[in-house]
Coordinates of C-alpha atoms in Angstrom, one line a residue:
M1 CA 114.0 5.3 70.4
Q2 CA 115.5 2.5 68.5
N3 CA 112.0 0.7 68.5
R4 CA 110.2 3.9 67.2
F5 CA 112.6 3.9 64.2
F6 CA 111.7 0.4 63.3
Y7 CA 108.0 0.9 63.8
I8 CA 108.2 3.9 61.4
L9 CA 110.3 2.0 59.0
F10 CA 107.7 -0.9 58.9
F11 CA 104.9 1.5 58.5
F12 CA 106.5 3.3 55.4
T13 CA 107.1 -0.3 53.9
S14 CA 103.5 -1.5 54.5
V15 CA 102.3 1.7 52.7
I16 CA 104.5 1.3 50.0
S17 CA 103.8 -2.4 49.4
Y18 CA 100.1 -1.8 50.0
G19 CA 99.3 0.0 46.8
Q20 CA 101.3 0.0 43.6
V21 CA 100.8 -0.1 39.7
N22 CA 102.7 -2.4 37.3
L23 CA 102.5 -2.0 33.5
S24 CA 104.7 -4.2 31.5
V25 CA 105.2 -5.7 28.1
V26 CA 106.4 -9.1 27.1
Q27 CA 107.2 -10.3 23.6
D28 CA 107.7 -14.0 22.7
K29 CA 111.0 -13.1 21.1
T30 CA 113.0 -10.2 19.7
T31 CA 113.9 -11.6 15.9
Y32 CA 111.3 -12.5 13.6
N33 CA 110.9 -13.7 10.0
G34 CA 108.8 -11.9 7.5
N35 CA 106.1 -14.7 7.8
E36 CA 105.9 -14.8 11.4
V37 CA 103.1 -13.0 13.7
I38 CA 104.6 -10.9 16.8
N39 CA 102.7 -11.6 19.6
L40 CA 102.9 -9.0 22.6
N41 CA 101.5 -9.5 26.0
I42 CA 100.6 -6.1 28.2
V43 CA 100.0 -6.8 31.7
L44 CA 98.6 -4.1 34.1
E45 CA 98.6 -5.1 37.6
I46 CA 96.8 -3.0 40.4
E47 CA 97.5 -3.8 44.1
G48 CA 95.0 -1.9 46.2
S49 CA 91.5 -0.7 46.1
E50 CA 92.1 3.0 46.2
Y51 CA 93.5 3.0 42.5
N52 CA 91.1 4.1 39.8
Q53 CA 91.9 3.3 36.2
Q54 CA 90.6 6.4 34.4
T55 CA 91.5 5.4 30.6
K56 CA 91.7 2.1 28.8
L57 CA 95.1 0.9 27.6
R58 CA 96.4 3.2 24.9
L59 CA 98.4 1.7 22.1
P60 CA 101.6 3.2 20.3
D61 CA 101.8 4.0 16.7
F62 CA 101.5 0.6 14.8
S63 CA 101.7 2.1 11.5
K64 CA 104.6 -0.2 10.7
F65 CA 102.5 -3.3 11.5
N66 CA 99.2 -4.8 10.6
L67 CA 97.2 -5.5 14.0
I68 CA 95.6 -8.9 13.0
G69 CA 94.1 -9.8 16.5
S70 CA 93.7 -8.7 19.8
G71 CA 92.1 -9.9 23.0
S72 CA 92.2 -9.2 26.9
V73 CA 91.2 -10.9 30.0
N74 CA 90.8 -9.5 33.6
N75 CA 91.3 -11.2 36.8
A76 CA 90.6 -10.0 40.5
F77 CA 91.6 -11.5 43.8
V78 CA 92.6 -10.9 47.5
D79 CA 96.0 -11.7 48.8
P80 CA 95.1 -13.5 51.8
E81 CA 98.4 -12.6 53.8
T82 CA 98.1 -8.8 53.2
N83 CA 94.2 -8.7 52.8
T84 CA 94.8 -6.5 49.5
V85 CA 92.8 -6.5 46.5
I86 CA 94.7 -7.3 43.3
S87 CA 93.4 -6.8 39.8
Q88 CA 95.2 -7.9 36.7
S89 CA 94.5 -7.0 33.1
V90 CA 96.3 -8.9 30.3
T91 CA 95.9 -7.8 26.7
R92 CA 97.4 -9.8 23.9
L93 CA 98.1 -8.4 20.5
A94 CA 98.9 -10.2 17.2
L95 CA 100.9 -8.0 14.6
E96 CA 102.4 -8.4 11.3
P97 CA 105.2 -6.5 10.2
K98 CA 105.2 -4.5 7.0
Q99 CA 108.8 -4.0 6.6
K100 CA 112.2 -5.5 7.5
G101 CA 115.1 -4.3 9.6
K102 CA 115.0 -2.8 13.1
V103 CA 111.4 -1.7 14.0
R104 CA 110.8 0.0 17.3
V105 CA 107.6 -0.3 19.3
G106 CA 106.5 2.6 21.2
S107 CA 105.2 2.9 24.9
F108 CA 101.8 1.6 26.0
L109 CA 100.1 4.3 28.1
V110 CA 97.4 4.2 30.7
T111 CA 96.1 6.7 33.4
I112 CA 95.3 5.9 37.0
N113 CA 94.6 8.4 39.8
N114 CA 95.6 11.2 37.3
K115 CA 99.1 9.9 36.8
I116 CA 100.2 8.5 33.4
Y117 CA 101.8 5.0 33.5
K118 CA 103.8 3.8 30.4
T119 CA 105.9 1.0 29.2
E120 CA 109.7 1.4 27.8
P121 CA 109.9 1.5 24.3
F122 CA 111.8 -1.6 22.7
D123 CA 113.0 -2.7 19.3
I124 CA 112.0 -5.5 17.3
I125 CA 114.3 -7.2 14.4
V126 CA 112.3 -8.4 11.3
K127 CA 114.1 -10.3 8.5
D128 CA 113.0 -10.6 4.8
I129 CA 109.4 -9.6 4.2
D130 CA 107.6 -12.0 1.9
K131 CA 106.0 -10.3 -1.1
K132 CA 102.1 -10.4 -1.2
S133 CA 99.5 -10.2 -4.1
V134 CA 97.4 -7.3 -4.5
A135 CA 94.5 -8.8 -2.9
S136 CA 95.8 -9.5 0.3
N137 CA 94.6 -9.1 3.8
N138 CA 96.1 -5.4 3.7
I139 CA 95.3 -4.5 0.2
S140 CA 96.1 -0.6 0.6
R141 CA 98.2 -0.9 3.7
D142 CA 95.9 1.4 5.1
V143 CA 92.4 -0.5 5.4
Y144 CA 91.9 -3.8 7.1
L145 CA 89.2 -6.1 8.8
N146 CA 89.4 -7.5 12.2
M147 CA 86.7 -10.1 13.5
E148 CA 86.2 -10.3 17.3
I149 CA 84.2 -13.1 19.0
E150 CA 82.7 -12.3 22.6
D151 CA 83.0 -15.7 23.9
R152 CA 85.3 -18.2 22.6
E153 CA 84.5 -21.1 24.8
V154 CA 80.8 -22.4 24.1
Y155 CA 78.9 -25.6 24.0
Q156 CA 78.1 -27.6 21.0
D157 CA 75.0 -25.6 19.1
E158 CA 75.2 -22.6 21.6
P159 CA 75.7 -19.2 20.2
T160 CA 78.4 -16.8 20.4
I161 CA 78.3 -13.2 18.8
A162 CA 81.1 -12.1 16.3
V163 CA 81.9 -8.3 15.6
L164 CA 83.7 -7.3 12.4
K165 CA 85.3 -3.9 12.6
V166 CA 87.2 -1.9 10.0
Y167 CA 90.4 -0.1 10.8
S168 CA 92.2 2.7 8.9
K169 CA 94.1 5.9 9.7
N170 CA 91.8 7.8 7.0
M171 CA 88.1 7.7 7.9
D172 CA 87.0 8.3 4.3
N173 CA 88.0 4.7 3.5
F174 CA 85.3 3.5 5.6
R175 CA 82.6 4.3 2.9
K176 CA 84.6 2.2 0.5
V177 CA 84.0 -1.1 2.2
K178 CA 81.1 -2.9 0.6
N179 CA 79.9 -6.4 -0.1
I180 CA 80.3 -8.2 3.3
H181 CA 80.5 -12.0 3.0
L182 CA 80.1 -13.9 6.3
P183 CA 82.2 -16.9 6.7
E184 CA 80.9 -20.4 5.6
K185 CA 81.8 -23.7 6.8
D186 CA 80.2 -27.2 7.3
N187 CA 80.5 -27.3 11.1
L188 CA 79.5 -23.9 11.6
N189 CA 75.9 -22.1 11.2
V190 CA 76.2 -18.3 10.8
Y191 CA 73.2 -16.0 11.1
P192 CA 73.5 -12.2 10.3
V193 CA 72.3 -9.9 13.5
S194 CA 72.7 -6.4 12.0
F195 CA 74.7 -4.9 9.1
A196 CA 74.1 -1.4 10.4
K197 CA 77.4 0.6 10.5
S198 CA 78.2 2.1 13.9
E199 CA 79.7 5.6 14.5
I200 CA 83.3 5.8 13.9
D201 CA 85.5 5.7 16.9
P202 CA 88.6 8.1 15.9
S203 CA 90.7 6.5 18.5
D204 CA 90.4 3.0 19.0
Y205 CA 94.0 1.6 18.4
G206 CA 96.8 4.3 18.4
N207 CA 96.0 6.9 15.8
M208 CA 93.7 4.5 14.0
A209 CA 90.0 5.0 13.6
S210 CA 87.5 2.1 13.6
Q211 CA 84.0 1.3 12.7
I212 CA 81.7 -1.7 13.3
L213 CA 80.4 -3.1 9.9
A214 CA 78.6 -6.3 10.8
V215 CA 77.5 -8.4 13.9
F216 CA 76.8 -12.1 13.2
M217 CA 75.7 -15.1 15.3
L218 CA 77.8 -18.3 15.2
F219 CA 76.3 -21.8 16.0
P220 CA 79.3 -24.4 16.1
N221 CA 77.7 -27.8 15.5
E222 CA 80.6 -30.0 16.4
A223 CA 82.9 -30.2 19.5
G224 CA 86.6 -29.5 19.5
F225 CA 88.6 -26.4 18.3
V226 CA 86.6 -24.8 15.3
E227 CA 88.4 -22.3 13.4
V228 CA 85.9 -19.3 12.2
P229 CA 86.9 -18.3 8.3
G230 CA 87.8 -14.8 7.8
V231 CA 85.0 -12.4 6.7
S232 CA 85.8 -10.9 3.2
A233 CA 84.6 -7.5 1.9
S234 CA 85.4 -5.5 -1.3
L235 CA 87.3 -2.4 -1.3
H236 CA 85.9 0.0 -3.9
S237 CA 88.1 2.9 -5.2
Y238 CA 88.1 5.0 -8.3
S239 CA 91.2 3.3 -9.9
N240 CA 90.2 -0.3 -9.0
K241 CA 88.0 -2.9 -6.9
S242 CA 89.8 -5.3 -4.5
K243 CA 89.2 -7.6 -1.8
I244 CA 90.1 -7.7 1.9
V245 CA 89.7 -10.5 4.3
S246 CA 89.5 -10.4 8.1
N247 CA 91.5 -12.5 10.6
K248 CA 90.6 -16.0 11.4
V249 CA 89.6 -16.8 15.0
K250 CA 89.6 -20.3 16.8
I251 CA 86.8 -21.2 19.4
N252 CA 86.9 -23.9 21.9
V253 CA 83.6 -25.6 21.5
K254 CA 83.0 -27.9 24.5
K255 CA 81.2 -31.2 24.2
L256 CA 77.8 -31.7 25.8
P257 CA 77.7 -33.2 29.1
E258 CA 77.0 -37.1 29.2
G259 CA 74.0 -38.5 30.6
S260 CA 71.8 -37.0 28.0
P261 CA 68.2 -38.6 27.6
E262 CA 68.0 -41.1 24.6
Y263 CA 65.5 -39.1 22.8
F264 CA 67.8 -35.6 23.0
K265 CA 68.6 -34.5 19.4
N266 CA 70.3 -31.2 19.2
A267 CA 68.3 -28.6 20.8
V268 CA 70.4 -26.3 23.1
G269 CA 68.9 -23.4 24.8
N270 CA 65.5 -23.0 26.7
F271 CA 62.1 -24.1 24.9
N272 CA 58.6 -24.9 25.5
V273 CA 56.5 -27.3 23.4
N274 CA 52.7 -26.8 22.7
I275 CA 50.3 -28.9 20.5
Y276 CA 46.8 -27.3 19.5
N277 CA 44.1 -27.8 17.0
A278 CA 43.9 -25.0 14.2
S279 CA 40.7 -26.3 12.6
K280 CA 37.3 -24.4 13.6
E281 CA 35.1 -27.2 12.3
K282 CA 34.2 -30.3 14.6
A283 CA 36.5 -33.1 13.6
E284 CA 35.1 -35.8 11.5
I285 CA 36.2 -39.3 10.5
K286 CA 38.3 -39.4 7.4
K287 CA 38.4 -35.7 7.0
P288 CA 41.8 -33.8 7.4
I289 CA 42.3 -31.5 10.4
N290 CA 45.2 -29.2 11.1
I291 CA 47.0 -29.7 14.0
I292 CA 50.1 -27.3 15.1
V293 CA 53.2 -28.3 16.9
K294 CA 54.7 -24.9 18.3
V295 CA 58.2 -25.1 19.7
S296 CA 59.1 -21.4 21.4
G297 CA 61.8 -20.1 23.3
K298 CA 65.6 -18.9 22.8
G299 CA 68.3 -21.2 21.2
N300 CA 69.2 -22.9 18.2
L301 CA 66.0 -22.8 16.8
K302 CA 66.4 -22.6 13.1
N303 CA 68.9 -25.8 13.1
M304 CA 67.3 -27.9 15.9
E305 CA 65.3 -31.1 15.1
L306 CA 61.7 -30.4 16.0
P307 CA 59.5 -33.0 17.9
K308 CA 57.3 -34.6 15.4
I309 CA 53.9 -36.1 15.8
A310 CA 54.0 -39.7 17.1
A311 CA 52.4 -42.4 14.7
S312 CA 49.2 -43.8 16.1
R313 CA 46.5 -46.3 14.6
D314 CA 43.9 -44.0 15.6
Y315 CA 45.0 -41.3 13.0
E316 CA 47.1 -40.8 9.7
V317 CA 49.4 -38.0 9.8
F318 CA 51.4 -36.2 6.9
T319 CA 54.5 -34.3 6.4
P320 CA 54.2 -30.9 8.0
K321 CA 54.8 -27.4 6.6
I322 CA 57.2 -25.4 8.7
T323 CA 56.9 -21.7 9.2
S324 CA 59.3 -19.6 11.6
K325 CA 59.0 -16.4 13.5
V326 CA 62.6 -16.2 14.7
N327 CA 64.4 -13.1 15.7
V328 CA 68.4 -13.0 15.6
G329 CA 69.6 -10.4 18.2
M330 CA 72.4 -9.4 20.5
N331 CA 70.7 -11.8 23.3
G332 CA 70.5 -14.7 21.0
M333 CA 68.0 -16.4 18.8
E334 CA 64.4 -16.0 20.0
G335 CA 60.8 -16.7 18.6
E336 CA 58.8 -19.8 17.5
I337 CA 58.7 -22.6 15.0
L338 CA 55.4 -23.9 13.8
A339 CA 54.6 -27.2 12.3
N340 CA 51.5 -27.7 10.4
Y341 CA 50.4 -31.1 10.2
I342 CA 47.4 -32.7 8.1
V343 CA 45.9 -35.3 10.7
I344 CA 43.1 -37.6 9.4
P345 CA 41.2 -39.4 12.2
K346 CA 40.5 -43.1 11.7
K347 CA 37.8 -43.8 14.4
A348 CA 35.1 -41.9 16.1
G349 CA 35.3 -40.8 19.9
E350 CA 38.1 -39.3 21.6
I351 CA 41.6 -39.8 20.4
S352 CA 44.7 -38.5 21.9
I353 CA 47.4 -36.8 19.4
K354 CA 51.0 -37.0 20.9
T355 CA 54.3 -35.6 20.0
E356 CA 57.5 -37.5 20.2
Q357 CA 59.3 -37.0 23.8
F358 CA 61.4 -34.0 23.6
A359 CA 64.6 -33.0 25.8
Y360 CA 67.1 -30.1 25.4
F361 CA 70.3 -28.9 27.1
D362 CA 70.1 -25.7 28.9
P363 CA 73.7 -24.1 28.9
S364 CA 73.1 -21.6 31.6
S365 CA 72.2 -24.5 34.3
K366 CA 74.3 -27.0 32.4
E367 CA 71.6 -29.5 32.6
Y368 CA 69.3 -31.4 30.3
V369 CA 65.5 -30.6 30.8
D370 CA 63.2 -33.4 29.7
I371 CA 59.8 -32.1 28.5
G372 CA 58.5 -35.3 27.6
Q373 CA 55.4 -36.0 25.4
Q374 CA 52.6 -33.3 24.8
T375 CA 49.1 -34.6 24.3
L376 CA 46.1 -33.0 22.5
A377 CA 42.5 -34.9 23.1
V378 CA 40.5 -34.5 20.1
N379 CA 36.6 -35.6 19.8
T380 CA 36.0 -37.0 16.5
F381 CA 32.5 -37.7 15.1
S382 CA 31.0 -39.6 12.3
H383 CA 29.3 -38.1 9.5
E384 CA 25.9 -38.9 10.5
Q385 CA 26.6 -37.5 14.1
I386 CA 27.9 -34.2 12.3
L387 CA 24.4 -33.9 10.5
E388 CA 22.4 -34.7 13.5
S389 CA 24.2 -32.3 15.7
R390 CA 23.2 -29.3 13.4
T391 CA 20.2 -26.9 14.1
T392 CA 17.4 -26.2 12.1
V393 CA 18.7 -23.1 10.8
E394 CA 22.1 -24.6 9.9
R395 CA 20.4 -27.3 7.8
V396 CA 17.9 -24.7 5.9
N397 CA 21.3 -22.8 5.3
E398 CA 23.1 -25.9 4.0
Y399 CA 20.0 -26.7 1.9
T400 CA 19.9 -23.3 0.3
N401 CA 23.8 -23.4 -0.4
N402 CA 23.5 -26.9 -1.9
F403 CA 20.9 -25.5 -4.2
L404 CA 22.7 -22.6 -5.4
E405 CA 25.7 -24.6 -6.0
T406 CA 23.7 -27.2 -7.8
V407 CA 21.9 -24.5 -10.3
N408 CA 25.1 -22.4 -10.5
T409 CA 26.5 -21.8 -14.1
P410 CA 29.7 -20.4 -15.1
V411 CA 28.1 -17.3 -16.4
L412 CA 25.7 -16.6 -13.2
K413 CA 27.8 -16.2 -10.2
T414 CA 25.3 -17.3 -7.4
T415 CA 27.8 -18.4 -5.1
S416 CA 28.1 -15.0 -3.8
F417 CA 24.6 -15.6 -2.3
K418 CA 25.7 -18.5 0.1
V419 CA 24.6 -18.3 3.4
K420 CA 27.1 -18.2 6.2
E421 CA 26.4 -20.3 9.3
K422 CA 25.0 -18.2 12.2
N423 CA 24.7 -19.2 15.9
K424 CA 21.3 -17.0 16.1
F425 CA 18.4 -17.1 14.1
H426 CA 17.7 -14.2 11.8
W427 CA 14.4 -13.7 10.2
N428 CA 15.5 -11.3 7.5
I429 CA 18.2 -13.7 6.2
F430 CA 15.5 -16.7 6.2
L431 CA 13.2 -14.4 4.2
I432 CA 16.1 -13.3 1.7
N433 CA 16.7 -16.9 1.0
I434 CA 13.1 -17.7 0.4
A435 CA 12.9 -14.6 -2.1
I436 CA 16.1 -16.0 -3.8
L437 CA 14.3 -19.4 -4.0
L438 CA 11.3 -18.1 -5.5
G439 CA 13.0 -15.9 -7.9
L440 CA 15.3 -18.8 -9.2
F441 CA 12.2 -20.9 -9.6
I442 CA 10.5 -18.1 -11.7
V443 CA 13.5 -17.9 -13.8
Y444 CA 13.6 -21.6 -14.3
L445 CA 9.8 -21.4 -15.4
L446 CA 10.4 -18.7 -17.9
F447 CA 13.6 -20.5 -19.4
K448 CA 11.4 -23.9 -19.9
T449 CA 8.6 -21.7 -21.6
W450 CA 11.2 -20.0 -24.1
Q451 CA 12.7 -23.4 -24.9
K452 CA 9.3 -24.8 -25.9
K453 CA 8.2 -21.6 -28.0
R454 CA 11.7 -22.2 -29.6
K455 CA 10.9 -25.8 -30.7
L456 CA 7.5 -25.0 -32.1
I457 CA 9.0 -22.2 -34.5
K458 CA 11.9 -24.4 -35.3
K459 CA 12.1 -25.6 -39.1
I460 CA 12.0 -29.2 -39.7
T461 CA 15.2 -30.0 -41.3
L462 CA 15.5 -32.9 -44.0
E463 CA 17.0 -35.9 -42.7
R464 CA 20.4 -36.4 -43.8
P465 CA 21.6 -39.7 -44.9
L466 CA 23.7 -41.9 -42.5
G467 CA 27.6 -41.6 -43.0
S468 CA 30.3 -43.7 -41.5
V469 CA 31.1 -44.7 -37.9
A470 CA 33.6 -42.2 -37.6
E471 CA 31.6 -39.1 -39.0
T472 CA 28.7 -40.3 -36.6
E473 CA 31.3 -40.1 -33.8
N474 CA 32.5 -36.8 -34.8
E475 CA 29.0 -35.4 -34.8
I476 CA 28.2 -36.7 -31.5
R477 CA 31.4 -35.0 -30.0
E478 CA 30.6 -31.8 -31.6
R479 CA 27.2 -31.9 -29.8
L480 CA 28.8 -33.0 -26.7
K481 CA 31.6 -30.4 -26.8
T482 CA 32.0 -28.3 -23.8
D483 CA 32.1 -24.4 -23.8
V484 CA 35.6 -24.3 -22.0
N485 CA 35.7 -20.4 -22.1
D486 CA 32.5 -20.6 -19.5
Y487 CA 34.4 -22.7 -17.3
F488 CA 37.5 -20.7 -17.6
S489 CA 35.6 -17.4 -16.7
Y490 CA 34.1 -19.5 -13.8
L491 CA 37.1 -20.7 -12.3
E492 CA 38.6 -17.3 -12.3
N493 CA 35.7 -15.8 -10.2
L494 CA 36.3 -18.8 -7.7
K495 CA 40.0 -18.1 -7.5
D496 CA 39.7 -14.2 -7.0
N497 CA 37.0 -15.1 -4.2
K498 CA 39.5 -17.7 -2.7
D499 CA 36.6 -20.3 -2.6
Y500 CA 38.9 -23.0 -3.1
Q501 CA 36.7 -26.0 -2.3
K502 CA 34.2 -25.0 -4.8
F503 CA 37.2 -24.3 -7.3
F504 CA 38.2 -28.1 -7.1
Q505 CA 34.7 -29.1 -7.5
V506 CA 34.2 -27.3 -10.5
V507 CA 37.6 -28.5 -11.9
D508 CA 36.6 -32.1 -11.4
E509 CA 33.2 -31.5 -13.0
F510 CA 34.9 -29.7 -15.9
D511 CA 37.6 -32.6 -16.3
S512 CA 34.6 -35.2 -16.3
E513 CA 32.7 -33.4 -19.3
V514 CA 35.7 -33.2 -21.4
R515 CA 36.3 -36.8 -20.8
N516 CA 32.7 -37.7 -21.8
Q517 CA 33.4 -35.6 -24.9
Y518 CA 35.9 -38.1 -25.9
F519 CA 33.8 -41.2 -24.5
Q520 CA 36.5 -41.8 -21.8
N521 CA 35.4 -42.7 -18.3
S522 CA 38.5 -42.2 -16.1
A523 CA 41.5 -40.1 -16.1
E524 CA 43.8 -43.1 -16.7
D525 CA 41.8 -44.0 -19.9
F526 CA 41.9 -40.4 -21.1
G527 CA 45.5 -40.0 -20.7
N528 CA 46.2 -43.3 -22.6
F529 CA 43.7 -41.7 -25.4
L530 CA 45.5 -38.4 -25.4
E531 CA 48.6 -40.1 -26.1
S532 CA 47.4 -41.5 -29.5
Y533 CA 45.0 -38.6 -30.4
K534 CA 47.2 -35.5 -29.4
G535 CA 50.8 -37.1 -28.8
S536 CA 52.7 -38.3 -25.8
A537 CA 53.6 -34.7 -24.6
V538 CA 50.1 -33.7 -24.0
A539 CA 49.2 -36.7 -22.4
E540 CA 52.2 -36.6 -19.9
E541 CA 51.2 -32.8 -19.3
Y542 CA 47.7 -34.1 -18.6
R543 CA 48.9 -36.5 -16.2
N544 CA 51.2 -34.2 -14.3
L545 CA 48.4 -31.5 -14.1
T546 CA 45.9 -34.2 -12.6
R547 CA 48.6 -35.0 -9.8
R548 CA 49.3 -31.4 -9.1
I549 CA 45.5 -30.6 -8.6
Q550 CA 45.1 -33.5 -6.2
I551 CA 48.3 -32.0 -4.5
E552 CA 46.9 -28.4 -4.1
K553 CA 43.5 -29.7 -3.4
Y554 CA 44.7 -31.5 -0.1
A555 CA 47.5 -28.9 0.8
P556 CA 47.1 -27.3 4.1
V557 CA 47.9 -24.0 3.2
K558 CA 46.9 -22.4 -0.2
S559 CA 48.7 -19.4 -1.9
V560 CA 47.0 -16.9 -4.4
E561 CA 50.3 -17.2 -6.4
G562 CA 49.8 -21.0 -6.4
F563 CA 46.2 -20.8 -7.7
E564 CA 47.0 -18.4 -10.5
E565 CA 49.8 -20.5 -12.1
L566 CA 47.5 -23.8 -11.4
L567 CA 44.6 -21.9 -13.5
K568 CA 46.9 -20.8 -16.1
D569 CA 48.2 -24.3 -16.8
I570 CA 44.6 -25.6 -16.7
V571 CA 43.6 -23.1 -19.4
N572 CA 46.5 -23.6 -21.5
L573 CA 46.3 -27.7 -21.4
Y574 CA 42.2 -27.7 -21.9
S575 CA 42.2 -25.2 -24.6
R576 CA 44.5 -27.3 -26.6
I577 CA 42.5 -30.7 -25.7
S578 CA 39.1 -29.3 -26.8
K579 CA 40.1 -27.7 -30.1

């Protein structure tokens, strides 16, 4: 009988100890100064797998405090002695007191298996409160911002997501928060993810409602403890406009592991590197081709150092133009970065265009990945080889286009008749070209006939006496004077049709005729002439415009806005020179 009693006693003891719930709150001390932060740790410990937490931790009324920070961590393990599952949740709150004296903190509540567990209320003694200016963190004592960072321990150049929330008892205050300014710091790169406001949560903390105002991504670029500055916003009301600032958050930035490749720069994530030729024409010696180096993947794309094209004796490479197609989202920064290089081959045959060696650190595997060099093989040809490889139809089309370009005038826009190269022979296009040539030849004969008749009926003018050398020079200059308006209208047509190659040919021809008008052979001599004839300002403007024309001529990507601005400057300058 006695043995049975002990068995029953041990059974109930094991049942009681098998499963239980403990909810407690611990403060760091009971007495605080007005400028001190109150730290509370709420510990929820559940022993046993049969317990189901039905609600999250509910906070008491914090109307006498400002909630300036919060965080939580969850742990679960199995007790090897009792084989019992133990889950533990620790929530930490940082409070700022609003008033002095004895302040009561209410009970924290949680519902588990339809039973409410709560902590005992306790008192906190607060000494004198420091008076704050109107533009403090809690400007109206009713609205405040809180910044929460998802992962506070990341590697250098690894992203983490930050969420900005606004809290208030009055939901009407949410629409008054505007003009959000994200934090700025030298050792921190910040990129917005979304400024779309979420739905209002009516009971986030105690009796306060909350709303997500912004989500942004942080890239710390140096190791150590990095403090993220507070996010500021303006609070508009009918009477005034004030500023509110969120809390500051410290994140632990881990240093990248040792053993990185010597050519590793700062790429952190997961990337691929490709190199390809964007030019459609055959590569020719001393003619530029467009080579694209594309870096795609996920990571710090916008602030990483891209792999460049390695220097070589076989080609000459120029500074690239960088374009990005990157999306910043909750899953990180994804997309691609394109570096458009101008490469000029120096020899015929097959040349290898290589990128620099590239490596990145993958935070998921915590290892360095070596991609190495990417190579592009390009077959280059001499000018004679390019001409020999053309078909008969291509040669006929080229001769036709050259003829149209030769007889073209600023008034007659014959470039619209240029023949595009085709792989197949089309008889109707060939016949149209022949008809155009015959028509132009007939027009030329009629023009010459009209010129002869005009000379026959022209009256013989009296021979004028010889004047001075200056007068003779002015007379010759007037006869050689170029009709700039015809050139201006022709350049406008070329710009509208985006025929940039012909545009620069006409500009060179126009500049040469204007220089010949003043008996100057080179642009340098003409600049010196303008300095004495028109003044130093016009001469310097002519030199700057000449350099701009050369830069735009060899630019890999040409914009319509840039050409409109260039044509406007050409018209303005040459109109003054030709007066």
